[in-house]
CSV table of C-alpha atoms and ligand atoms in Angstrom, one decimal:
chain,number,residue,atom,x,y,z
A,1,MET,CA,67.7,103.9,152.2
A,2,LYS,CA,66.8,107.5,151.0
A,3,THR,CA,66.9,108.4,147.2
A,4,VAL,CA,67.8,111.9,146.1
A,5,TYR,CA,66.1,112.7,142.7
A,6,SER,CA,65.5,115.9,140.8
A,7,PRO,CA,62.7,116.1,137.9
A,8,LEU,CA,65.2,118.6,136.2
A,9,HIS,CA,67.0,115.8,134.7
A,10,ALA,CA,64.0,115.5,132.1
A,11,GLY,CA,65.0,118.7,130.2
A,12,HIS,CA,68.0,116.6,128.8
A,13,ALA,CA,65.9,115.1,126.2
A,14,GLY,CA,65.6,114.4,122.6
A,15,GLN,CA,69.2,114.6,121.6
A,16,MET,CA,70.7,112.6,118.8
A,17,GLU,CA,73.7,110.2,119.1
A,18,LEU,CA,76.3,109.2,116.7
A,19,VAL,CA,77.0,105.5,116.7
A,20,THR,CA,78.9,103.3,114.1
A,21,SER,CA,77.6,104.8,110.7
A,22,ALA,CA,74.5,106.3,111.9
A,23,ILE,CA,72.9,109.1,113.9
A,24,VAL,CA,70.3,107.8,116.0
A,25,PRO,CA,68.0,108.8,119.1
A,26,GLY,CA,70.1,109.0,122.2
A,27,PHE,CA,70.3,105.8,124.4
A,28,GLU,CA,70.7,108.1,127.5
A,29,LYS,CA,67.3,109.3,127.8
A,30,PRO,CA,64.8,110.6,130.4
A,31,SER,CA,62.8,107.4,130.8
A,32,ARG,CA,66.0,105.7,132.5
A,33,ALA,CA,65.5,108.0,135.6
A,34,GLU,CA,61.7,107.6,135.7
A,35,PHE,CA,62.0,103.8,135.4
A,36,ILE,CA,64.4,103.9,138.4
A,37,LYS,CA,62.2,106.1,140.4
A,38,ALA,CA,59.1,104.2,139.8
A,39,ARG,CA,60.9,101.0,141.0
A,40,VAL,CA,62.3,103.0,144.2
A,41,GLU,CA,58.7,103.6,145.0
A,42,SER,CA,57.2,100.2,144.2
A,43,GLU,CA,60.0,98.4,146.1
A,44,LYS,CA,59.5,100.8,148.8
A,45,LEU,CA,63.1,101.4,149.2
A,46,GLY,CA,62.6,104.5,151.3
A,47,PRO,CA,61.8,108.1,151.0
A,48,ILE,CA,62.5,110.0,147.6
A,49,ILE,CA,63.8,113.7,148.5
A,50,GLY,CA,64.8,116.5,146.3
A,51,PRO,CA,68.3,117.9,146.1
A,52,VAL,CA,69.7,121.0,147.9
A,53,GLU,CA,71.2,123.5,145.4
A,54,HIS,CA,74.9,123.9,145.5
A,55,ASP,CA,77.3,126.4,143.9
A,56,LEU,CA,79.9,125.0,141.6
A,57,THR,CA,82.8,125.3,144.2
A,58,ALA,CA,82.6,121.4,144.9
A,59,ALA,CA,82.8,120.8,141.0
A,60,LYS,CA,85.7,122.9,140.5
A,61,ARG,CA,87.7,121.0,143.3
A,62,ILE,CA,88.2,118.2,140.7
A,63,HIS,CA,87.3,119.7,137.5
A,64,LYS,CA,89.2,122.6,135.8
A,65,ALA,CA,87.3,125.8,136.2
A,66,ASP,CA,87.3,126.8,132.6
A,67,TYR,CA,85.8,123.7,131.6
A,68,ILE,CA,83.0,123.9,134.3
A,69,ASP,CA,82.3,127.4,133.4
A,70,PHE,CA,82.0,126.3,129.7
A,71,LEU,CA,79.0,124.0,130.3
A,72,PRO,CA,76.3,126.5,131.0
A,73,THR,CA,77.3,128.6,128.1
A,74,VAL,CA,77.0,126.0,125.4
A,75,TRP,CA,73.4,126.2,124.6
A,76,PRO,CA,73.0,129.8,124.5
A,77,ALA,CA,76.0,130.2,122.3
A,78,TRP,CA,74.7,127.4,120.0
A,79,LYS,CA,71.5,129.2,119.7
A,80,ALA,CA,73.2,132.5,119.2
A,81,ALA,CA,75.3,131.0,116.4
A,82,GLY,CA,72.1,130.0,114.6
A,83,PHE,CA,72.6,126.4,115.0
A,84,GLU,CA,69.6,123.9,115.7
A,85,GLY,CA,69.0,120.5,116.7
A,86,THR,CA,71.5,118.8,119.1
A,87,ALA,CA,74.8,120.5,119.9
A,88,MET,CA,77.4,118.0,119.1
A,89,ALA,CA,81.2,118.2,118.7
A,90,PHE,CA,82.8,116.9,115.4
A,91,THR,CA,86.6,117.8,115.6
A,92,TRP,CA,89.0,117.0,118.5
A,93,PRO,CA,92.7,118.3,119.2
A,94,THR,CA,94.2,114.8,119.1
A,95,ARG,CA,97.9,114.0,118.8
A,96,GLY,CA,99.8,116.5,116.4
A,97,LEU,CA,97.3,119.2,117.1
A,98,ARG,CA,97.1,122.2,119.5
A,99,GLY,CA,95.2,121.1,122.7
A,100,ASP,CA,96.2,124.3,124.5
A,101,VAL,CA,94.4,127.0,122.4
A,102,PRO,CA,90.6,127.1,123.0
A,103,PRO,CA,89.1,128.3,119.6
A,104,LYS,CA,86.4,131.1,119.6
A,105,ARG,CA,83.2,129.0,118.0
A,106,VAL,CA,80.9,127.1,120.3
A,107,ASP,CA,80.9,124.1,117.8
A,108,ALA,CA,84.8,123.9,118.1
A,109,LEU,CA,84.9,124.3,121.7
A,110,LEU,CA,82.7,121.2,122.2
A,111,GLY,CA,85.4,119.2,120.6
A,112,TYR,CA,88.1,121.2,122.7
A,113,TYR,CA,86.2,120.2,125.8
A,114,SER,CA,85.4,116.5,124.9
A,115,PHE,CA,86.8,113.1,123.9
A,116,ASP,CA,83.9,111.9,121.7
A,117,ALA,CA,80.4,113.0,120.3
A,118,GLY,CA,78.4,111.5,123.1
A,119,ALA,CA,78.0,114.6,125.2
A,120,THR,CA,75.5,116.5,123.4
A,121,PHE,CA,73.5,119.4,124.6
A,122,VAL,CA,69.9,120.5,124.1
A,123,ASP,CA,67.9,123.5,125.7
A,124,GLY,CA,67.5,121.5,129.3
A,125,THR,CA,70.9,120.0,129.3
A,126,TRP,CA,72.9,122.3,131.6
A,127,THR,CA,70.0,122.6,134.2
A,128,ALA,CA,70.0,118.6,134.1
A,129,ILE,CA,73.8,118.5,134.5
A,130,LYS,CA,73.5,121.0,137.6
A,131,SER,CA,70.5,119.0,139.1
A,132,SER,CA,72.7,115.8,138.8
A,133,TYR,CA,75.6,117.3,140.5
A,134,ASP,CA,73.1,118.8,143.4
A,135,VAL,CA,71.6,115.2,143.7
A,136,ALA,CA,75.0,113.6,144.2
A,137,LEU,CA,76.1,116.3,146.9
A,138,THR,CA,72.9,116.0,148.7
A,139,ALA,CA,73.0,112.2,148.9
A,140,ALA,CA,76.6,112.5,150.0
A,141,ALA,CA,75.5,114.9,152.9
A,142,LEU,CA,73.0,112.1,154.0
A,143,VAL,CA,75.9,109.8,154.3
A,144,LYS,CA,78.2,112.3,155.9
A,145,GLY,CA,75.3,113.0,158.3
A,146,GLY,CA,75.2,109.5,159.5
A,147,GLU,CA,73.1,107.4,157.3
A,148,ARG,CA,74.5,103.9,156.4
A,149,SER,CA,73.7,104.7,152.7
A,150,ALA,CA,72.1,106.9,150.2
A,151,PHE,CA,71.1,106.6,146.6
A,152,ALA,CA,72.0,109.5,144.2
A,153,LEU,CA,69.6,109.1,141.1
A,154,CYS,CA,72.0,111.0,139.0
A,155,ARG,CA,71.0,111.8,135.4
A,156,PRO,CA,73.0,112.6,133.5
A,157,PRO,CA,75.9,110.2,134.4
A,158,GLY,CA,79.3,111.2,135.2
A,159,HIS,CA,82.1,108.5,135.3
A,160,HIS,CA,83.4,109.3,131.7
A,161,ALA,CA,83.9,113.1,132.5
A,162,GLY,CA,87.6,113.8,133.3
A,163,ALA,CA,89.2,116.9,135.0
A,164,GLY,CA,88.8,118.9,131.7
A,165,PHE,CA,86.5,117.2,129.4
A,166,MET,CA,83.0,115.6,128.8
A,167,GLY,CA,82.0,112.5,126.7
A,168,GLY,CA,80.1,109.1,126.9
A,169,TYR,CA,76.8,111.0,128.0
A,170,CYS,CA,78.8,112.5,131.0
A,171,TYR,CA,79.7,116.3,131.8
A,172,ILE,CA,80.3,116.6,135.6
A,173,ASN,CA,81.8,113.5,137.4
A,174,ASN,CA,79.5,113.1,140.1
A,175,ALA,CA,81.2,110.3,142.0
A,176,ALA,CA,84.3,112.0,141.8
A,177,VAL,CA,82.8,115.3,143.0
A,178,ALA,CA,81.1,113.4,145.9
A,179,ALA,CA,84.7,111.7,146.9
A,180,GLN,CA,86.4,114.9,146.9
A,181,TRP,CA,83.6,116.4,148.9
A,182,PHE,CA,83.9,113.7,151.6
A,183,LEU,CA,87.6,114.4,151.9
A,184,ASP,CA,87.0,118.1,152.2
A,185,GLN,CA,84.7,117.2,155.0
A,186,GLY,CA,87.3,115.3,157.0
A,187,ALA,CA,87.5,111.8,155.4
A,188,LYS,CA,90.9,110.4,155.0
A,189,ARG,CA,90.4,107.8,152.5
A,190,VAL,CA,87.5,107.1,149.9
A,191,SER,CA,87.2,104.2,147.7
A,192,ILE,CA,85.2,104.3,144.5
A,193,LEU,CA,84.0,101.0,143.2
A,194,ASP,CA,82.6,101.5,139.5
A,195,VAL,CA,80.6,98.5,138.5
A,196,ASP,CA,79.3,100.3,135.2
A,197,TYR,CA,79.9,98.2,132.1
A,198,HIS,CA,82.1,100.8,130.6
A,199,HIS,CA,85.5,101.9,132.2
A,200,GLY,CA,85.1,105.0,134.1
A,201,ASN,CA,87.9,106.8,132.4
A,202,GLY,CA,87.2,110.2,134.0
A,203,THR,CA,87.3,108.9,137.4
A,204,GLN,CA,90.7,107.2,136.9
A,205,GLU,CA,92.2,110.3,135.3
A,206,ILE,CA,91.0,112.5,138.2
A,207,PHE,CA,92.5,110.4,140.9
A,208,TYR,CA,95.2,108.7,139.0
A,209,GLU,CA,98.2,110.2,141.1
A,210,ARG,CA,96.4,110.3,144.5
A,211,ALA,CA,96.5,107.9,147.4
A,212,ASP,CA,93.6,109.3,149.2
A,213,VAL,CA,91.0,108.0,146.7
A,214,GLN,CA,91.2,104.3,145.6
A,215,VAL,CA,89.6,103.8,142.2
A,216,LEU,CA,88.5,100.2,141.2
A,217,ASN,CA,86.9,99.6,137.9
A,218,LEU,CA,85.2,96.5,136.5
A,219,HIS,CA,84.4,96.9,132.8
A,220,GLY,CA,84.5,95.7,129.1
A,221,ASP,CA,88.1,95.3,127.8
A,222,PRO,CA,89.1,98.7,126.2
A,223,MET,CA,90.9,96.7,123.6
A,224,VAL,CA,87.4,96.0,122.1
A,225,GLU,CA,85.0,98.2,123.8
A,226,TYR,CA,84.3,101.9,124.5
A,227,PRO,CA,85.9,104.2,125.9
A,228,PHE,CA,88.9,102.2,124.0
A,229,PHE,CA,91.7,104.4,125.4
A,230,LEU,CA,91.9,103.8,129.1
A,231,GLY,CA,91.0,101.0,131.3
A,232,HIS,CA,93.7,98.3,130.8
A,233,ALA,CA,94.9,96.2,133.7
A,234,ASP,CA,98.4,97.7,133.8
A,235,GLU,CA,97.0,101.2,134.6
A,236,ARG,CA,97.9,100.8,138.5
A,237,GLY,CA,98.3,104.6,139.5
A,238,ALA,CA,101.2,106.9,139.3
A,239,SER,CA,103.5,108.6,141.7
A,240,ALA,CA,101.8,108.9,144.9
A,241,GLY,CA,98.9,107.0,143.4
A,242,GLU,CA,100.7,104.1,142.6
A,243,GLY,CA,98.8,100.9,143.5
A,244,PHE,CA,95.5,102.9,144.3
A,245,ASN,CA,93.9,102.3,140.7
A,246,VAL,CA,92.9,98.9,139.9
A,247,ASN,CA,91.1,97.8,136.6
A,248,TYR,CA,89.2,94.6,135.7
A,249,PRO,CA,89.0,94.6,131.9
A,250,MET,CA,86.6,91.5,130.9
A,251,PRO,CA,85.8,90.0,127.6
A,252,PHE,CA,82.5,90.2,125.7
A,253,GLY,CA,80.1,87.6,126.9
A,254,THR,CA,81.3,87.8,130.7
A,255,ASN,CA,78.7,86.1,132.9
A,256,TRP,CA,78.0,86.3,136.8
A,257,ASP,CA,80.6,83.9,137.8
A,258,ALA,CA,83.5,85.7,136.0
A,259,TRP,CA,82.1,89.2,136.8
A,260,ASN,CA,81.7,88.2,140.4
A,261,ALA,CA,85.4,86.9,140.8
A,262,SER,CA,86.4,90.4,139.8
A,263,LEU,CA,84.0,92.1,142.2
A,264,GLU,CA,85.2,89.7,144.9
A,265,ASP,CA,88.8,90.6,144.3
A,266,ALA,CA,88.0,94.5,144.1
A,267,CYS,CA,86.2,94.1,147.5
A,268,VAL,CA,89.2,92.3,149.3
A,269,LYS,CA,91.4,95.2,147.9
A,270,LEU,CA,88.8,97.8,148.9
A,271,ALA,CA,88.6,96.2,152.4
A,272,ALA,CA,92.4,96.2,152.7
A,273,TYR,CA,92.5,99.9,152.0
A,274,ALA,CA,89.9,100.6,154.8
A,275,PRO,CA,88.4,103.7,153.5
A,276,ASP,CA,86.0,105.9,155.6
A,277,ILE,CA,83.5,105.9,152.8
A,278,VAL,CA,82.7,103.8,149.7
A,279,ILE,CA,81.0,105.4,146.5
A,280,VAL,CA,79.6,102.9,144.1
A,281,SER,CA,79.4,104.2,140.5
A,282,LEU,CA,76.3,102.2,139.8
A,283,GLY,CA,75.9,101.3,136.2
A,284,VAL,CA,73.6,98.3,135.2
A,285,ASP,CA,74.8,98.3,131.6
A,286,THR,CA,76.3,94.9,132.4
A,287,PHE,CA,72.8,93.4,132.0
A,288,GLU,CA,72.4,90.6,129.3
A,289,LYS,CA,69.6,92.8,127.3
A,290,ASP,CA,71.6,96.2,127.5
A,291,PRO,CA,71.3,97.5,124.0
A,292,ILE,CA,74.9,98.8,123.8
A,293,SER,CA,76.8,96.3,125.8
A,294,GLN,CA,78.2,92.8,126.0
A,295,PHE,CA,78.1,91.4,129.3
A,296,LYS,CA,75.5,88.8,130.6
A,297,LEU,CA,74.4,89.7,134.0
A,298,LYS,CA,70.7,88.6,134.8
A,299,SER,CA,68.3,90.6,137.0
A,300,PRO,CA,68.8,88.1,140.0
A,301,ASP,CA,72.5,88.8,139.9
A,302,TYR,CA,72.0,92.6,141.0
A,303,PRO,CA,70.9,92.1,144.6
A,304,LYS,CA,74.0,89.8,145.0
A,305,ILE,CA,76.2,92.7,144.2
A,306,GLY,CA,74.4,94.9,146.6
A,307,HIS,CA,74.9,92.3,149.4
A,308,ARG,CA,78.5,91.9,148.8
A,309,ILE,CA,79.1,95.6,149.0
A,310,ALA,CA,77.0,95.8,152.3
A,311,LYS,CA,79.3,93.0,153.7
A,312,LEU,CA,82.0,95.5,153.6
A,313,GLY,CA,80.3,97.2,156.4
A,314,LEU,CA,81.0,100.8,155.3
A,315,PRO,CA,79.0,103.9,154.8
A,316,THR,CA,78.1,103.8,151.2
A,317,LEU,CA,76.9,106.2,148.7
A,318,PHE,CA,75.3,104.9,145.3
A,319,VAL,CA,75.7,107.0,142.4
A,320,MET,CA,73.7,106.3,139.2
A,321,GLU,CA,75.8,105.9,136.1
A,322,GLY,CA,74.7,104.0,132.8
A,323,GLY,CA,72.2,101.3,131.9
A,324,TYR,CA,70.1,101.5,128.8
A,325,ALA,CA,67.7,98.5,129.0
A,326,VAL,CA,65.0,100.9,130.0
A,327,GLU,CA,62.3,98.3,130.9
A,328,GLU,CA,64.7,96.4,133.3
A,329,ILE,CA,66.9,99.4,134.4
A,330,GLY,CA,64.8,99.8,137.6
A,331,ILE,CA,64.7,96.3,138.5
A,332,ASN,CA,68.3,96.1,138.2
A,333,ALA,CA,69.5,99.3,139.8
A,334,VAL,CA,67.0,99.1,142.8
A,335,GLY,CA,68.0,95.3,142.9
A,336,VAL,CA,71.5,96.3,143.9
A,337,LEU,CA,70.0,98.6,146.6
A,338,THR,CA,67.7,96.1,148.1
A,339,GLY,CA,70.4,93.6,148.2
A,340,PHE,CA,72.5,95.9,150.0
A,341,GLU,CA,69.8,96.6,152.7
A,342,ASP,CA,69.1,92.8,153.1
A,343,LYS,CA,72.7,92.5,153.9
B,1,Q9C,N1,77.1,101.9,119.8
B,1,Q9C,C1,77.7,105.3,130.3
B,1,Q9C,O1,77.4,104.3,130.4
B,1,Q9C,N2,79.0,105.0,123.0
B,1,Q9C,N3,78.2,105.7,129.0
B,1,Q9C,C2,78.3,103.8,122.8
B,1,Q9C,C3,77.1,102.5,121.1
B,1,Q9C,C4,79.1,105.6,124.2
B,1,Q9C,C5,78.3,105.0,127.9
B,1,Q9C,C6,78.2,103.4,121.3
B,1,Q9C,C7,78.7,104.8,125.5
B,1,Q9C,C8,78.8,105.7,126.8
B,1,Q9C,C9,77.7,106.3,131.5
B,2,ZN,ZN1,78.2,102.4,130.9
């Protein structure tokens, strides 16, 4: 399996993150991608290639144009305003406020275009976002071109980003972009299987009323876990999309057996949908030692995930999402991929 990777992710570095009661160094840091790349090499998964640059047309097929156009302006505007450090939102237009009037200040616009303080900017952030998007589209083209699978080593991740907002370390929803791109290239149906620990709220929102993209999400129960405000089992899609969104919220402490039961059910539903392409939103923050997560998967479990996905027998694009136990992130992410190749 080929991996698509760009070194330009590395400029998205050194930002701070707001967690309960403190501002700390960000968990979503460059070493994540470097550990994964090193493991791709040491496991000899296959060639690592650079991305082809794309314009933003594919992003605007699923994101609002004003939102995408805002992203490259953040850091220059932040600097021009005389601010320093990490560009971070602090006010949001929640219920009872105007969500339809974008303010003029960049610090306010950060809140207008986000749902939390978790999508921050430093100097290299836009370049990294754009490279991650290019990585996803380049890997998608490999699968479209006939490869059985490809690995988009995306950083930053994407699945929390909705049509018009960022959050949770995510800006452009790389998996959703790829899904729409496959449809625009002639695919009739695409399934997105999101195995990241956190609910992929952005992906769900983008495709919620559509029947041409099936979205299956395995994640920590939003009653007690981020992103809290989406991801319940009764969210099954709406209008034409009724039945094409499937959520598997699971409690803290979920181990392989319980998690695997959800995966099995999701794979049965996926096979019944018979998509042309499977996109895996590949988060490995389900790992027992993940510093911000509460599931109990162990390293030997990850190849089993890949093995089950391979049994679907469908062209598969893996898109990197979360995972914050950096020492093991490569072992676990690449474990899924080698498990897939072993069939
Ligand atoms: N105390 C992804 O995995 N907040 N995003 C965590 C930690 C945000 C995770 C708070 C977590 C976002 C792509
Ligand atoms: Zn996650």
